[in-house]
mmCIF file of C-alpha atoms in Angstrom:
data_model
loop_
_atom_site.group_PDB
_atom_site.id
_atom_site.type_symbol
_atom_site.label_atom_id
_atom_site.label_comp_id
_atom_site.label_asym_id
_atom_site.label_seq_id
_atom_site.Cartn_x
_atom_site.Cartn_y
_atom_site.Cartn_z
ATOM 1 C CA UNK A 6 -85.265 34.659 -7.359
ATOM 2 C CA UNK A 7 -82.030 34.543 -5.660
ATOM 3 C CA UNK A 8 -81.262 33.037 -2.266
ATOM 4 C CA UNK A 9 -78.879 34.214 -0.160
ATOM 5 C CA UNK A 10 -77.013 31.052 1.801
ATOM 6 C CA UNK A 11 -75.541 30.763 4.856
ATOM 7 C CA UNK A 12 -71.963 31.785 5.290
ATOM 8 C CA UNK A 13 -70.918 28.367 7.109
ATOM 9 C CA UNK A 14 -72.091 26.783 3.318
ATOM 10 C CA UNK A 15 -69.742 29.076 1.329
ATOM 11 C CA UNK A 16 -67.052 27.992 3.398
ATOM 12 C CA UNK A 17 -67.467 24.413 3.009
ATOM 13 C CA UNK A 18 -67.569 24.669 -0.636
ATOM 14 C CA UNK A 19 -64.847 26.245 -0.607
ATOM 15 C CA UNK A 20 -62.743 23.725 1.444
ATOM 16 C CA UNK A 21 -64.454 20.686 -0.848
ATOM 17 C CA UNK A 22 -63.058 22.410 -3.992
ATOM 18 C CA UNK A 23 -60.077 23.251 -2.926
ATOM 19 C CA UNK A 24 -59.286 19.707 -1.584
ATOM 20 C CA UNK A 25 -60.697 18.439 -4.616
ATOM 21 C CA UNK A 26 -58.496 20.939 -6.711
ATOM 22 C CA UNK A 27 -55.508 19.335 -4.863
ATOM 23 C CA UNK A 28 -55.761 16.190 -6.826
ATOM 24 C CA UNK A 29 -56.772 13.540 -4.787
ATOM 25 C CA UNK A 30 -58.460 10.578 -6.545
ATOM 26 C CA UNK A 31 -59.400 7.222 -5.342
ATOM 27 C CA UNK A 32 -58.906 3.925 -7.122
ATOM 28 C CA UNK A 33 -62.282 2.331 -7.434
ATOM 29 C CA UNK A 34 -60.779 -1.377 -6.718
ATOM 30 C CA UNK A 35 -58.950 -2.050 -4.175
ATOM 31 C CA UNK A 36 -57.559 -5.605 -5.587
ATOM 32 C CA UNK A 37 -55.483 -3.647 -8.216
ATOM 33 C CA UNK A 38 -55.221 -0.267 -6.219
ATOM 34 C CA UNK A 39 -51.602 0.181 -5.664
ATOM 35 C CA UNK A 40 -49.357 -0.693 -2.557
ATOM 36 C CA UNK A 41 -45.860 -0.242 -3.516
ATOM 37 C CA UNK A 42 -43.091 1.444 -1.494
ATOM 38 C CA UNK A 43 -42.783 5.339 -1.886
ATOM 39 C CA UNK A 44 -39.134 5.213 -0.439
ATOM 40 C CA UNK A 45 -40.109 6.981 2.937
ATOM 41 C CA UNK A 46 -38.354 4.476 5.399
ATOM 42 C CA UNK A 47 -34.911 3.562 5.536
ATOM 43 C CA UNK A 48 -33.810 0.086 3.682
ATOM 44 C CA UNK A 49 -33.372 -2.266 7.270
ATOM 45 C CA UNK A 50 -30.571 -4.014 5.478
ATOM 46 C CA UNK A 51 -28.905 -0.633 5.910
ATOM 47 C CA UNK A 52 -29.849 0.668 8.391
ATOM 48 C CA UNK A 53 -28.711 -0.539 12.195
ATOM 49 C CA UNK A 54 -30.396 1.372 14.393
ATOM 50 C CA UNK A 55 -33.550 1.035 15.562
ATOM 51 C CA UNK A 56 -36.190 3.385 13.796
ATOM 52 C CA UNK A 57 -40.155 4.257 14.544
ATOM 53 C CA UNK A 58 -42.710 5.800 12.234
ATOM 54 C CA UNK A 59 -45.782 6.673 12.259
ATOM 55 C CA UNK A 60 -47.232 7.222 9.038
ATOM 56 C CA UNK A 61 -50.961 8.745 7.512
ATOM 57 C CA UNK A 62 -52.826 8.051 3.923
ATOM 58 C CA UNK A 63 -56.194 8.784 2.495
ATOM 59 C CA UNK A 64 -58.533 5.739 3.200
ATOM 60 C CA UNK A 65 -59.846 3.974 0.576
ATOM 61 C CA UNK A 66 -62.185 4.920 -1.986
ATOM 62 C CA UNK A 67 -65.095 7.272 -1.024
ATOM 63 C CA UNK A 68 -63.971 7.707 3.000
ATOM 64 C CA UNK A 69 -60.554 9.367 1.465
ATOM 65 C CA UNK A 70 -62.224 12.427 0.807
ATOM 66 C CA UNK A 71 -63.150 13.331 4.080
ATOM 67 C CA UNK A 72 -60.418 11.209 6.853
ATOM 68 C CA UNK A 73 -57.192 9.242 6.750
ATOM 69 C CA UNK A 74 -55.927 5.507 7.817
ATOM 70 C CA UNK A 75 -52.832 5.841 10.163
ATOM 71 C CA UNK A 76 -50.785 2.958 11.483
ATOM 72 C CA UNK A 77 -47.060 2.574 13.337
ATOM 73 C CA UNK A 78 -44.157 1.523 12.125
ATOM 74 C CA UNK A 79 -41.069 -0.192 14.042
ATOM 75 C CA UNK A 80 -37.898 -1.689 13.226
ATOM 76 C CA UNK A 81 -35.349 -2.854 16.518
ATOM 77 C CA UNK A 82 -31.905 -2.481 16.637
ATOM 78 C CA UNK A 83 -29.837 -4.977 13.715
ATOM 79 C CA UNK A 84 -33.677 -6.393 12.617
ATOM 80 C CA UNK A 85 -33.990 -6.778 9.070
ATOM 81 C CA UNK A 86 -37.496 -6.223 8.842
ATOM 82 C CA UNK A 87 -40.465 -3.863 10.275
ATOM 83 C CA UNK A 88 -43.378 -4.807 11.881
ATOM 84 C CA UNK A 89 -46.278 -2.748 11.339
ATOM 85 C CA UNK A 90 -49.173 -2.202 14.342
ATOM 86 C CA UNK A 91 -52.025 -1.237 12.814
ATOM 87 C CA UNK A 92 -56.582 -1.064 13.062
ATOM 88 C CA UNK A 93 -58.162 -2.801 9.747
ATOM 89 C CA UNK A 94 -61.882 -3.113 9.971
ATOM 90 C CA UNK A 95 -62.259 -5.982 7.655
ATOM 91 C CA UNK A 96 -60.693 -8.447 10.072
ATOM 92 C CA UNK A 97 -64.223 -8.433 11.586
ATOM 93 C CA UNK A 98 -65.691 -10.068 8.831
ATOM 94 C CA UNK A 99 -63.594 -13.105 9.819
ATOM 95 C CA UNK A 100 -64.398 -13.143 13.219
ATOM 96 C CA UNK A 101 -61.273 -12.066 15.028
ATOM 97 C CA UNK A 102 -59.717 -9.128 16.165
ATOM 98 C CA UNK A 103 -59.135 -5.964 14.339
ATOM 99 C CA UNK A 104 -55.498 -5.165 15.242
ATOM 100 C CA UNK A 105 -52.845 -6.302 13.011
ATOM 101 C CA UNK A 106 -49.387 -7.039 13.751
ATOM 102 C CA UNK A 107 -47.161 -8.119 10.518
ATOM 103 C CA UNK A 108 -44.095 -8.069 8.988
ATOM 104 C CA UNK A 109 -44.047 -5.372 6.215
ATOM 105 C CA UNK A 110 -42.911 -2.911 4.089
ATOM 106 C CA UNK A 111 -44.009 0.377 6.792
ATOM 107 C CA UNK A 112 -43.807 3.209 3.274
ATOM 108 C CA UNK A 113 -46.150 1.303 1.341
ATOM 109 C CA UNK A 114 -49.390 3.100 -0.301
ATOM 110 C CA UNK A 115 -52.252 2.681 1.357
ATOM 111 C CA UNK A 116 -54.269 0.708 -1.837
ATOM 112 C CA UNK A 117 -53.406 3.769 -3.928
ATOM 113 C CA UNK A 118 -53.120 6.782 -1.913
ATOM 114 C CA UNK A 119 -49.078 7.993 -1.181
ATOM 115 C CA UNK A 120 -48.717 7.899 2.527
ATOM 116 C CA UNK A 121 -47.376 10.795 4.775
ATOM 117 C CA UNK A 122 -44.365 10.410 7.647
ATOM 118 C CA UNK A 123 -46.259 12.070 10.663
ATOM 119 C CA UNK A 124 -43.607 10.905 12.894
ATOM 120 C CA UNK A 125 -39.827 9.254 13.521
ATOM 121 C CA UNK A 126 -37.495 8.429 16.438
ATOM 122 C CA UNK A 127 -34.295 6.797 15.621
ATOM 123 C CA UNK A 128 -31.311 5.639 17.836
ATOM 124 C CA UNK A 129 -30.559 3.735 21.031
ATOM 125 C CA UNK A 130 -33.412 5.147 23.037
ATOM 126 C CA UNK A 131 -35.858 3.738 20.358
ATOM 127 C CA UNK A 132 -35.359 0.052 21.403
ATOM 128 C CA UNK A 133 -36.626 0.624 24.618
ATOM 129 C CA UNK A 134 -40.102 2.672 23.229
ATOM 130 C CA UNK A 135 -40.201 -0.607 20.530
ATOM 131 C CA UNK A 136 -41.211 -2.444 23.362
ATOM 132 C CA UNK A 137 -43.559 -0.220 24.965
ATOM 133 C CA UNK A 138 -45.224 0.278 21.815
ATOM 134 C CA UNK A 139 -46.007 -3.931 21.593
ATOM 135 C CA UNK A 140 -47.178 -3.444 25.134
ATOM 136 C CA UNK A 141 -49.662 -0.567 24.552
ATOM 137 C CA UNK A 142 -50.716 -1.902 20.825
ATOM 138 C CA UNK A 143 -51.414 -5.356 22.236
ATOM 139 C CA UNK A 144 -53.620 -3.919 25.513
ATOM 140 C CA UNK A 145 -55.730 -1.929 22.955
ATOM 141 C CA UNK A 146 -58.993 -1.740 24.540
ATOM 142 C CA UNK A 147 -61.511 -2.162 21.246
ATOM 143 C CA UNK A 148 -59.962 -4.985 19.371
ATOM 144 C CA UNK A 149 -63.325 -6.377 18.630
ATOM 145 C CA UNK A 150 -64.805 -3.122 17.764
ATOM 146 C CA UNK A 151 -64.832 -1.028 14.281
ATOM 147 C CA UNK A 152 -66.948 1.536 12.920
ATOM 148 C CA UNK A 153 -65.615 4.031 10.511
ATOM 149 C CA UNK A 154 -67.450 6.949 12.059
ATOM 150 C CA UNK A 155 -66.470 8.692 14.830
ATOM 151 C CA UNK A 156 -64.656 5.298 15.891
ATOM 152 C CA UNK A 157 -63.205 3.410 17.003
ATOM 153 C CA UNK A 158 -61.289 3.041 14.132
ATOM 154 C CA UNK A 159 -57.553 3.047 12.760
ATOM 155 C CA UNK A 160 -56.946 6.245 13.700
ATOM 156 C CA UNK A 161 -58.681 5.608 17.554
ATOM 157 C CA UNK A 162 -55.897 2.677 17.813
ATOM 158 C CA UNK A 163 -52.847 5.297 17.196
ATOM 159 C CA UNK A 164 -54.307 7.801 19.388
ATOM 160 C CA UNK A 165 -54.720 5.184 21.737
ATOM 161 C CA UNK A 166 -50.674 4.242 21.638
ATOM 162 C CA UNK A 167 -49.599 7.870 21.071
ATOM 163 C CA UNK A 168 -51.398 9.153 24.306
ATOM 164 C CA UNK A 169 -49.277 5.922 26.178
ATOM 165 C CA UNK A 170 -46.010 7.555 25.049
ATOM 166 C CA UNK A 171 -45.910 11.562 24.547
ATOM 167 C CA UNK A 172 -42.523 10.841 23.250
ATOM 168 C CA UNK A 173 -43.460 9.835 20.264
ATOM 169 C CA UNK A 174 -44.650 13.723 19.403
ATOM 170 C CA UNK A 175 -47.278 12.434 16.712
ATOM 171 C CA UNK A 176 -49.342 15.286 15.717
ATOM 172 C CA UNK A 177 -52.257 13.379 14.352
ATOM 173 C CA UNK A 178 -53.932 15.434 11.593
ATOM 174 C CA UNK A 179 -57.298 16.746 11.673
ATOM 175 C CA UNK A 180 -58.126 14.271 9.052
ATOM 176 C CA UNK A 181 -57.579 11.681 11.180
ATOM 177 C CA UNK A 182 -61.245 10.575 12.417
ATOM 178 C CA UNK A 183 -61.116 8.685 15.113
ATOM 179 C CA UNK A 184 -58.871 9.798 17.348
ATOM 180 C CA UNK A 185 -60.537 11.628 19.680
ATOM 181 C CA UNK A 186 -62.923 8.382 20.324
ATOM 182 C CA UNK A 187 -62.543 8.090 24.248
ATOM 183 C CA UNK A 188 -64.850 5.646 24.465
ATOM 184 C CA UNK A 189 -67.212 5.856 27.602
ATOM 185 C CA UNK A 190 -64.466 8.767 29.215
ATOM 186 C CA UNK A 191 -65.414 12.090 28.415
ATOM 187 C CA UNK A 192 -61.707 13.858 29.511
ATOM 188 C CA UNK A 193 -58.517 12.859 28.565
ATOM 189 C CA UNK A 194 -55.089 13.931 27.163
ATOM 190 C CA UNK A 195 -54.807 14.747 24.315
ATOM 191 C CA UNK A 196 -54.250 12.402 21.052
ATOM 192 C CA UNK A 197 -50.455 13.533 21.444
ATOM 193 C CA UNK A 198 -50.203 12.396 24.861
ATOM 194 C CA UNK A 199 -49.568 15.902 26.002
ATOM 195 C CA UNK A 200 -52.762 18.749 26.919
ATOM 196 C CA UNK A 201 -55.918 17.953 27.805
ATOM 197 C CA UNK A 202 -59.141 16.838 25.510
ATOM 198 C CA UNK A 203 -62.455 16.645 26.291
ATOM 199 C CA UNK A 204 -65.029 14.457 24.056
ATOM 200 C CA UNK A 205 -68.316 12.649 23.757
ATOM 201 C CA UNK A 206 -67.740 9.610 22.337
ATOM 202 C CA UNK A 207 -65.823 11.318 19.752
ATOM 203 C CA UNK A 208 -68.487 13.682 17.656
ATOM 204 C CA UNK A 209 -68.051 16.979 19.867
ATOM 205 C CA UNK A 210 -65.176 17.980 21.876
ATOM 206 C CA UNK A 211 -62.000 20.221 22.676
ATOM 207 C CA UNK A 212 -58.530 19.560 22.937
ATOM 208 C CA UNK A 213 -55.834 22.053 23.895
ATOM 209 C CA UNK A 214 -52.215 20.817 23.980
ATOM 210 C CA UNK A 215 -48.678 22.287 23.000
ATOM 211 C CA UNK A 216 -48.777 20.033 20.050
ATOM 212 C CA UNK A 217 -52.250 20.189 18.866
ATOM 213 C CA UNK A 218 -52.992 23.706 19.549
ATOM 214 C CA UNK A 219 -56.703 24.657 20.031
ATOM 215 C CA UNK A 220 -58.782 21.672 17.987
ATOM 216 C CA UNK A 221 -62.780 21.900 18.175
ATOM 217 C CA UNK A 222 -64.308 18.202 16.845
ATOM 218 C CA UNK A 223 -68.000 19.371 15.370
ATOM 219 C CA UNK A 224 -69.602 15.472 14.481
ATOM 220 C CA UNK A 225 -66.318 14.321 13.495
ATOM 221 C CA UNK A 226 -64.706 17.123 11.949
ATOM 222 C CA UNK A 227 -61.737 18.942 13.519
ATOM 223 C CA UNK A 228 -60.966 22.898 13.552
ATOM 224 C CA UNK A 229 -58.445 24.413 15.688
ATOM 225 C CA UNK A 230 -55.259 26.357 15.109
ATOM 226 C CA UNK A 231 -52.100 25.892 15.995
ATOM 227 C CA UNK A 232 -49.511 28.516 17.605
ATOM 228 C CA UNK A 233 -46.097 27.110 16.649
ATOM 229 C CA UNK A 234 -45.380 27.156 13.765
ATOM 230 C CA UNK A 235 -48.772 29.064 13.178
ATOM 231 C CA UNK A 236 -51.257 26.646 11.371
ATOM 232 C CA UNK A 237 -54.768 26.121 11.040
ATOM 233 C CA UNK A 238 -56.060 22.757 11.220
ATOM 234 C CA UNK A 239 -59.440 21.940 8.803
ATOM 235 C CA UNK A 240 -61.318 18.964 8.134
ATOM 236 C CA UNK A 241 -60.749 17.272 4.870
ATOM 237 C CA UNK A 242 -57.228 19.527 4.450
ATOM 238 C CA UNK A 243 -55.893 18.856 6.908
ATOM 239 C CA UNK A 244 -52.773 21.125 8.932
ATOM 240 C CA UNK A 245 -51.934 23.937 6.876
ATOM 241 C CA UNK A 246 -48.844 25.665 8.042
ATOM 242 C CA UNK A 247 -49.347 29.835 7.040
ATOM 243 C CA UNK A 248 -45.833 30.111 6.691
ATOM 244 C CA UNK A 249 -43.607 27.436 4.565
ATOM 245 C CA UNK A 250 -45.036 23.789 4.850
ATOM 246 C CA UNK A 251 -47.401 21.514 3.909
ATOM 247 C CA UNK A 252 -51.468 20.277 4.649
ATOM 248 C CA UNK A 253 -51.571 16.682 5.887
#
């Protein structure tokens, strides 16, 4: 006899198949899951002036499917190398804090998975926001604290610099759990800095901002659309632009 399902469950098949149909896959160890360069950030040796990036890639293994790992990216004016700022919830295990600050390549995959610029401000102004970002990275309020669902996590930590500095215009992507964690607050700007959020601890809330849009967070999972350029933002997708552009 057939069963007719619910609606909502058509459309979540739907979104599982056709991010599955995209061609993700996750390498199944992370000691020889890839982190080479992809060639997304400009070679310091030739390269001057000062640069930030923000950048996005599927997490590792099994978590991929559904969220992405975020982290920043800076490089001062005549510095030969960037320093990374970024959440890793292993450092737990060894007793200290979660947040990392290190001297690396900023383009590199993210133990297999290609990552995505979300962000980048370059020139003289940039020095100034290098230091701001320390500031704000080093203050950040849950460095003891990691849990992969709804936070705070990797993605909680950029929110956490990003609302600090509207400047940066980071558009986190709807795949990026965690970053409408507020901890004990329940309001808020938004993730962007800019608009307003509202959200309990990170499994229900709104945000409405000029750079988000309209976002709903069901348990985790963001909906929303954005006005300009018209998008619509889904869980596991990501932003999908309905005119020319690309999901993140």
């Amino acid at each position: 006899m057939f069963t007719r399902l619910h609606p909502g469950v058509y459309i979540i098949a739907i979104i599982v198949f056709l991010f599955v149909a995209g061609g993700y896959s996750a390498d199944t160890n992370w000691r020889t899951a890839s982190r080479a360069r992809v060639g997304l950030a400009p070679d310091p040796a030739e390269t001057p002036e000062a640069v930030v990036q923000v950048y996005g890639a599927r997490a590792f293994g099994w978590r991929g499917y559904f969220g992405v790992h975020t982290w920043i990216a800076v490089k001062p004016s005549l510095a030969r190398t960037y320093t990374v700022y970024e959440v890793i919830g292993w450092y737990l295990r060894r007793g200290g804090s979660v947040l990392a600050i290190h001297q690396s390549a900023p383009d590199r995959r993210w133990f297999g998975s290609a990552p995505v610029l979300l962000t980048e401000q370059r020139g003289e102004h940039v020095d100034a926001l290098i230091e701001r970002i320390d500031e704000v990275a080093r203050n950040y309020p849950y460095q003891d604290q990691y849990t992969v669902w709804p936070g705070p996590n990797s993605n909680t930590f950029t929110a956490w610099v990003s609302r600090a500095m509207p400047e940066l215009e980071l558009d986190l992507p709807p795949t990026a759990i965690g970053k409408d964690y507020l901890g004990s607050e329940l309001t808020g700007t938004a993730p962007s800095g800019t608009g307003w959020q509202w959200s309990l601890f990170g499994l229900l809330g709104v945000t409405v901002s000029e750079v988000e849009g309209f976002e709903i967070n069901l348990l985790g999972l963001a909906f929303g659309i954005d006005p300009d350029p018209m998008a619509i933002r889904l869980p596991l997708i990501g932003r999908i632009e309905l005119t020319a552009g690309q999901g993140s």
